[in-house]
Short mmCIF file of C-alpha atoms in Angstrom, two decimals:
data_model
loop_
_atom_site.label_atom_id
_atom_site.label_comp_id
_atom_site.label_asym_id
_atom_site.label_seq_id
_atom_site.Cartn_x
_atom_site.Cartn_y
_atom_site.Cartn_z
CA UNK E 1 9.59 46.50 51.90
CA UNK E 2 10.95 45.53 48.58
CA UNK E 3 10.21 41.82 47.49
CA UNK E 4 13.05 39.59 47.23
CA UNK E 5 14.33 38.10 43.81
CA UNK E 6 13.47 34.70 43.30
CA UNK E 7 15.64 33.60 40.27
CA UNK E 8 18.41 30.77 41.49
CA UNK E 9 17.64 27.19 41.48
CA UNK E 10 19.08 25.37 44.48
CA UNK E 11 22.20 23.61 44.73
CA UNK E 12 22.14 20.80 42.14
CA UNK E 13 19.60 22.28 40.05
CA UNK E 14 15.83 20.53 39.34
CA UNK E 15 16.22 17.18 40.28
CA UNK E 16 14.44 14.47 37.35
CA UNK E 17 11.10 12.52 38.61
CA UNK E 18 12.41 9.28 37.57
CA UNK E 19 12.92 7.22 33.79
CA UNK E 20 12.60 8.99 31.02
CA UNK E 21 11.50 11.89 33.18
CA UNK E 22 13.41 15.00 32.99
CA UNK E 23 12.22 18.99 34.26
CA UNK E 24 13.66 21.42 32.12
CA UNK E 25 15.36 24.19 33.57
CA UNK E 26 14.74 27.71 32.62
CA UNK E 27 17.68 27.71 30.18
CA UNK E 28 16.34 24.32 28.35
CA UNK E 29 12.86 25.18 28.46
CA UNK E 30 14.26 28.64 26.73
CA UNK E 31 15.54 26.50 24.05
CA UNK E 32 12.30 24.52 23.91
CA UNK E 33 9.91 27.31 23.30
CA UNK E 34 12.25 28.91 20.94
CA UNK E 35 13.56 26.26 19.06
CA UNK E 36 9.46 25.03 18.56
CA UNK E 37 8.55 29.16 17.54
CA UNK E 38 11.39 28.59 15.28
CA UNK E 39 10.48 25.27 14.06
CA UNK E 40 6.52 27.12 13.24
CA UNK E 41 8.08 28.55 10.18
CA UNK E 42 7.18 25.56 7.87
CA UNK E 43 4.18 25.89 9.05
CA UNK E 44 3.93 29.27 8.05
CA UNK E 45 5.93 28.60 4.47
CA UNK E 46 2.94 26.11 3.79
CA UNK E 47 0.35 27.88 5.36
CA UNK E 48 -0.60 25.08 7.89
CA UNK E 49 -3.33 26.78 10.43
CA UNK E 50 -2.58 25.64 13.82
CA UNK E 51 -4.73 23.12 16.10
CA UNK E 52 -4.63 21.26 19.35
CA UNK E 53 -5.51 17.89 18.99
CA UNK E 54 -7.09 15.66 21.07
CA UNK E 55 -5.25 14.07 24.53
CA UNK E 56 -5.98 10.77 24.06
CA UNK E 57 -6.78 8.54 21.15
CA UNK E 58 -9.21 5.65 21.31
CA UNK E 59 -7.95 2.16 21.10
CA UNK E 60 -10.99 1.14 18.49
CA UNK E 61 -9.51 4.37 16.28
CA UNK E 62 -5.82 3.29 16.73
CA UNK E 63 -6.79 -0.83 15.62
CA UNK E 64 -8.39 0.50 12.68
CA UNK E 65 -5.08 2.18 11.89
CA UNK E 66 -2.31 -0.96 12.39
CA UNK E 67 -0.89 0.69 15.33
CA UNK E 68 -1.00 -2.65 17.48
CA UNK E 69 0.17 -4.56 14.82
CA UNK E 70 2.57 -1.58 13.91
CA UNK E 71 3.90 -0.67 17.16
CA UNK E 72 3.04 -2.85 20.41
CA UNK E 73 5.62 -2.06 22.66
CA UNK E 74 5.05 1.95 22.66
CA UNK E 75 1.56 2.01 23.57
CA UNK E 76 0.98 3.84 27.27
CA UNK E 77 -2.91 3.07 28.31
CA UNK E 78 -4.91 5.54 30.16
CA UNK E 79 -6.44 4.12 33.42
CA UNK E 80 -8.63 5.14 35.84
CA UNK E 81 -9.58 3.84 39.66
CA UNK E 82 -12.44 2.10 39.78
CA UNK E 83 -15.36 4.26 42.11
CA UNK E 84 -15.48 1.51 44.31
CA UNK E 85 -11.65 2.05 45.15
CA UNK E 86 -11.86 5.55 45.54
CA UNK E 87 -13.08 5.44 49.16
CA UNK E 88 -10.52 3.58 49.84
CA UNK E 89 -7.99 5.51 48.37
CA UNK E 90 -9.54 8.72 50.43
CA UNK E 91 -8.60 6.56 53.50
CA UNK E 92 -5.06 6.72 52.67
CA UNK E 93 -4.75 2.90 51.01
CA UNK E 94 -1.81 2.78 48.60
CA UNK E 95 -2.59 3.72 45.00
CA UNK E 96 -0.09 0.94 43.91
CA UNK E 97 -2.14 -1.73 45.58
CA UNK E 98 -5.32 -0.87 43.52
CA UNK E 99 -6.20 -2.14 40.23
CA UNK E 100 -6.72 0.33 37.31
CA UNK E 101 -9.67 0.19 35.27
CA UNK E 102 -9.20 0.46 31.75
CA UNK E 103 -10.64 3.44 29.73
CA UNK E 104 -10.34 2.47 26.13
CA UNK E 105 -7.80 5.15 24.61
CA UNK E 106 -4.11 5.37 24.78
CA UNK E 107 -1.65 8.55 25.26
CA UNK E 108 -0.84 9.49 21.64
CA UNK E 109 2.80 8.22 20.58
CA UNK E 110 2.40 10.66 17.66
CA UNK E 111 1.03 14.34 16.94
CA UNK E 112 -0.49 13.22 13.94
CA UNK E 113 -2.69 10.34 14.53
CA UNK E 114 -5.46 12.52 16.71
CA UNK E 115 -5.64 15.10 13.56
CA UNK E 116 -5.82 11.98 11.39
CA UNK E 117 -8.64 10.67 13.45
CA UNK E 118 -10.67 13.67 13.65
CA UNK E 119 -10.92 13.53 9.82
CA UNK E 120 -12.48 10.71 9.48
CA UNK E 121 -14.63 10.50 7.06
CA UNK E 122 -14.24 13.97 6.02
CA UNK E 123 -13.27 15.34 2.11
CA UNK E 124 -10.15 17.60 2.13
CA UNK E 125 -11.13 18.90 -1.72
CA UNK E 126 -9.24 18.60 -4.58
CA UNK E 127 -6.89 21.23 -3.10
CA UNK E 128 -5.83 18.85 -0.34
CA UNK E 129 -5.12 20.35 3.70
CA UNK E 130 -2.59 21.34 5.76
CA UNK E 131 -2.32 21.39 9.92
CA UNK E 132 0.12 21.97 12.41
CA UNK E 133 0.40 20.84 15.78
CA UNK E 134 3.10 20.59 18.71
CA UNK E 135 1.29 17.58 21.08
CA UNK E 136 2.85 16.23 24.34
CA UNK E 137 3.69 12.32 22.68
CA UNK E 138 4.45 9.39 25.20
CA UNK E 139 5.94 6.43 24.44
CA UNK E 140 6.41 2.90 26.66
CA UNK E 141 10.53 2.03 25.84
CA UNK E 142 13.01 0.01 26.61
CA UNK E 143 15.60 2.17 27.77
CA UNK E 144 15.53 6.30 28.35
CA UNK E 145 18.44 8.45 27.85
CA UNK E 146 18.14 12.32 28.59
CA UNK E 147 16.34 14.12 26.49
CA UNK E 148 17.21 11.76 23.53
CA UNK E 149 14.60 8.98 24.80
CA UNK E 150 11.83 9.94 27.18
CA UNK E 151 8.36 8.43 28.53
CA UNK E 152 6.73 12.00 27.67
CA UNK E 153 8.05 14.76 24.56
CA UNK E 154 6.80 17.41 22.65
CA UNK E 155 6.55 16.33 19.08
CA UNK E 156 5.16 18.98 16.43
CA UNK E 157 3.78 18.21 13.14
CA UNK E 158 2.84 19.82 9.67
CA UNK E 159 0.26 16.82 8.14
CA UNK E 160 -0.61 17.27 4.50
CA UNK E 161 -4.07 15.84 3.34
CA UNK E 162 -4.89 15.73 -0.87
CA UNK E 163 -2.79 14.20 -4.23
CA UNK E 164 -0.40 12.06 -4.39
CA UNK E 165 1.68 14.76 -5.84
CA UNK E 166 1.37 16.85 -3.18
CA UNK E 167 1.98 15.03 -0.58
CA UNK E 168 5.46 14.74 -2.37
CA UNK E 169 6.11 17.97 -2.15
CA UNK E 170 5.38 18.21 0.88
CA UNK E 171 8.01 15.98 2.13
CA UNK E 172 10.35 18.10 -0.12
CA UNK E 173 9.32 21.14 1.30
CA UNK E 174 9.49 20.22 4.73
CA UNK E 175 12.88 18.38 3.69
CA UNK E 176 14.45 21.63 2.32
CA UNK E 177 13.27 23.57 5.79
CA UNK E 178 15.03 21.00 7.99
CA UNK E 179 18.12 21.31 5.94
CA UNK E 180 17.91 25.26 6.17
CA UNK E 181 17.23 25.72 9.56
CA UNK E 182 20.11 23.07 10.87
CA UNK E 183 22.19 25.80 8.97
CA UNK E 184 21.00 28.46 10.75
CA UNK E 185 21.66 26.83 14.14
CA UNK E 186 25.00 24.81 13.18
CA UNK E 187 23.17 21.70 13.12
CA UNK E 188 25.01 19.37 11.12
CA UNK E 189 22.42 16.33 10.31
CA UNK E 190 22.53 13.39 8.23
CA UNK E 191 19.71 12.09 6.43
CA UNK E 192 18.88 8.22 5.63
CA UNK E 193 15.86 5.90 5.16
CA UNK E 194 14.28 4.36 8.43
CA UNK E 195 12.49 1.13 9.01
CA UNK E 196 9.20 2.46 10.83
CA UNK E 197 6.52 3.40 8.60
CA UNK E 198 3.20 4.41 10.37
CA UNK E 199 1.64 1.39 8.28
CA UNK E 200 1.89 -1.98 7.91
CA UNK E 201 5.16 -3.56 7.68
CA UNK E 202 4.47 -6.90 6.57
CA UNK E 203 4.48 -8.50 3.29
CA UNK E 204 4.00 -6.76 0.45
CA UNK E 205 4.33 -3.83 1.99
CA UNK E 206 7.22 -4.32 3.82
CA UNK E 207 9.15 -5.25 0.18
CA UNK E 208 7.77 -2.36 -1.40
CA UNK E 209 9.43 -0.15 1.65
CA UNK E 210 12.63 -1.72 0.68
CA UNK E 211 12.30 -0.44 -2.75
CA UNK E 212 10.78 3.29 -2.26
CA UNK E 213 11.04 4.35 1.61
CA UNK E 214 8.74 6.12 3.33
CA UNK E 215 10.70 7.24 6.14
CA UNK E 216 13.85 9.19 6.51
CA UNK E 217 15.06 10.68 9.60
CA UNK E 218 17.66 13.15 10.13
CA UNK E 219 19.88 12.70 12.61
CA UNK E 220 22.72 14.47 15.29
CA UNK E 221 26.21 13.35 14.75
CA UNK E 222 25.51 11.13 17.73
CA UNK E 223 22.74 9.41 16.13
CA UNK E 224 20.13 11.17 17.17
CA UNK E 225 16.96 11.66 15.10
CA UNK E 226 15.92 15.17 15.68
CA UNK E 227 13.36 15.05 12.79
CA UNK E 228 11.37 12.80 9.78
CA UNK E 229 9.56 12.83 6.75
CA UNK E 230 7.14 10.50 6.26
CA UNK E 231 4.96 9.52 3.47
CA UNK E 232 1.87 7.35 4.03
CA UNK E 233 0.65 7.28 0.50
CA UNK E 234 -3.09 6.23 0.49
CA UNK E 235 -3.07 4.68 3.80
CA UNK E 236 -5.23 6.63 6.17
CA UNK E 237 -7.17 7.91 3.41
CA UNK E 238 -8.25 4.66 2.87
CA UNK E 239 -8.75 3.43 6.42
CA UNK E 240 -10.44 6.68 7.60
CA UNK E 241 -12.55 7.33 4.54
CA UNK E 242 -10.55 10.76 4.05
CA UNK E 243 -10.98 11.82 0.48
CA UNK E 244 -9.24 14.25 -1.49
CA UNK E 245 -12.34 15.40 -4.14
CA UNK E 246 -12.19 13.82 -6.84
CA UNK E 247 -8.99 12.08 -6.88
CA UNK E 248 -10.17 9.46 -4.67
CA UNK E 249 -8.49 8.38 -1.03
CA UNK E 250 -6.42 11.12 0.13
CA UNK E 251 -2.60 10.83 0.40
CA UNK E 252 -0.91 12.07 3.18
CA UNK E 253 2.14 12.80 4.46
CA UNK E 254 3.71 14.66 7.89
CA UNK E 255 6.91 16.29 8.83
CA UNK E 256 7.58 15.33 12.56
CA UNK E 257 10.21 17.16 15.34
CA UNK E 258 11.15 15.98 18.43
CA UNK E 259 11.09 19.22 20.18
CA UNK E 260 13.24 17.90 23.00
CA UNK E 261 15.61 16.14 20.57
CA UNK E 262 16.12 19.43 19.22
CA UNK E 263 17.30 20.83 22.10
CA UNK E 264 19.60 18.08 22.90
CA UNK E 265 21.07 18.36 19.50
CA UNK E 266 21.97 21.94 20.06
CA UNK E 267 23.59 21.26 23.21
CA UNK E 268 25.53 18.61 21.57
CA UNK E 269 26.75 20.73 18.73
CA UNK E 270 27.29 24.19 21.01
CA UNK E 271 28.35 22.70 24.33
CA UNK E 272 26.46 24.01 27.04
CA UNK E 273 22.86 24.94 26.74
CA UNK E 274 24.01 28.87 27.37
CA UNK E 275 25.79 28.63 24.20
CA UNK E 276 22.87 26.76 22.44
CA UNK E 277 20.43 29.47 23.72
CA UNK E 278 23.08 32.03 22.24
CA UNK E 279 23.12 30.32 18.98
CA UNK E 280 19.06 30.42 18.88
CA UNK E 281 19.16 33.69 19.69
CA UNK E 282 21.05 34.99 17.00
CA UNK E 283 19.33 32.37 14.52
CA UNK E 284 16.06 34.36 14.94
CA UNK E 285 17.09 37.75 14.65
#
């Protein structure tokens, strides 16, 4: 007896959980996994080894960093029932009706701030580092919208650790990559400054920013930011005791993707995500 094929979706397609909640469908998550293989190659250019970084990051690590100060309304806490509720939640009691104990760490909003964190302390050499990651981000918002604005994304990184000059190349680099590789899809993208730095934002800071940004995103003809550069200067060095041999704190700086933003953007400039996966296709041979 020959087994059937099971390759349809049902009528409608995969429905989405809820808010910023969205199941990909085997054309989308297509584009996903190719579009983040694709997006490995600055890794590769730079010679980034890849990691996995951590799930969660700890509160005490993130305070240390600004990130409350920085960014209140995106943090998503991790919780757990307290062992005195589980019995009750064996018995069938609703999980709503419980209170959550907190754990101490938050979901990272970011792909880099777990690699940051597990450096602490540690002396990248006078040659400076580079990593890679692609880490599942979540982020508490105001509004979702498809895959433009979701509670859970894949974001992937390439951090650079060592001299200030480096770390400006490495925003050039990275830069010059995101410019190439929207030609190669037929991605047209804009580039300007943004107003979230990973640091501080008040005071002297914040009119220094002004001056020499740290951030620029490029975006989808919609608006869409799809990716970043961002420059921290001494920031984490200096909060994480991260030094770069002799020249002191280390500079750092990250190029950032919105995996699912990239998808969307392709969709948006091709159509349908058949012609998107089309235009991939041909963009890696």
């Amino acid at each position: 007896m020959s087994t059937p094929s099971i390759s349809a979706l049902p009528d409608g397609g995969l429905k989405n959980p809820g808010a910023g909640l969205i199941t990909l469908d085997p054309v989308r998550t297509a584009l996903l996994h190719g579009l983040d293989d694709l997006l490995t190659g600055l890794a590769a250019r730079l010679a980034a080894p890849e990691v996995v970084g951590p799930p969660l990051l700890s509160v005490e690590g993130l305070t240390r960093l600004d990130y409350f100060r920085n960014f209140p309304h995106l943090g998503v806490a991790a919780g757990r029932f307290a062992p005195e509720e589980i019995d009750g939640l064996a018995a069938g009691e609703s999980p709503a009706e419980l209170p959550l104990r907190p754990t101490g760490h938050l979901l990272p909003s970011a792909t880099c701030y777990g690699l940051l964190l597990s450096l602490e302390g540690r002396d990248v050499g006078d040659g400076g580092l580079r990593l890679s990651a692609t880490g599942r981000c979540f982020r508490n918002e105001t509004h979702y919208d498809g895959l433009r604005r979701l509670w859970g994304f894949h974001m992937r990184e390439v951090l650079y650790l060592g001299t200030k000059q480096g770390s400006v190349e490495h925003l050039e680099q990275g830069a010059d990559f995101v410019r190439e590789l929207a030609g190669r899809l037929g991605l047209v993208l804009t580039r300007a400054a943004a107003d979230d730095p990973f640091y501080d934002k008040g005071g002297s800071r914040a009119r220094l920013m002004a001056l020499d940004p740290v951030k620029h995103e490029f975006s989808a003809p919609d608006g869409t930011a799809i990716a970043s550069v961002n420059r921290h200067r001494n920031f984490f060095g200096e909060r994480l005791d991260i030094r770069a041999g002799s020249q002191g704190p280390a500079y750092s700086a990250c190029v950032a993707f919105g995996v699912e933003r990239w998808v969307h953007a392709m969709i948006l400039a091709h159509d349908t995500p058949e012609r998107a996966l089309e235009r991939l296709r041909d963009a890696r041979t």
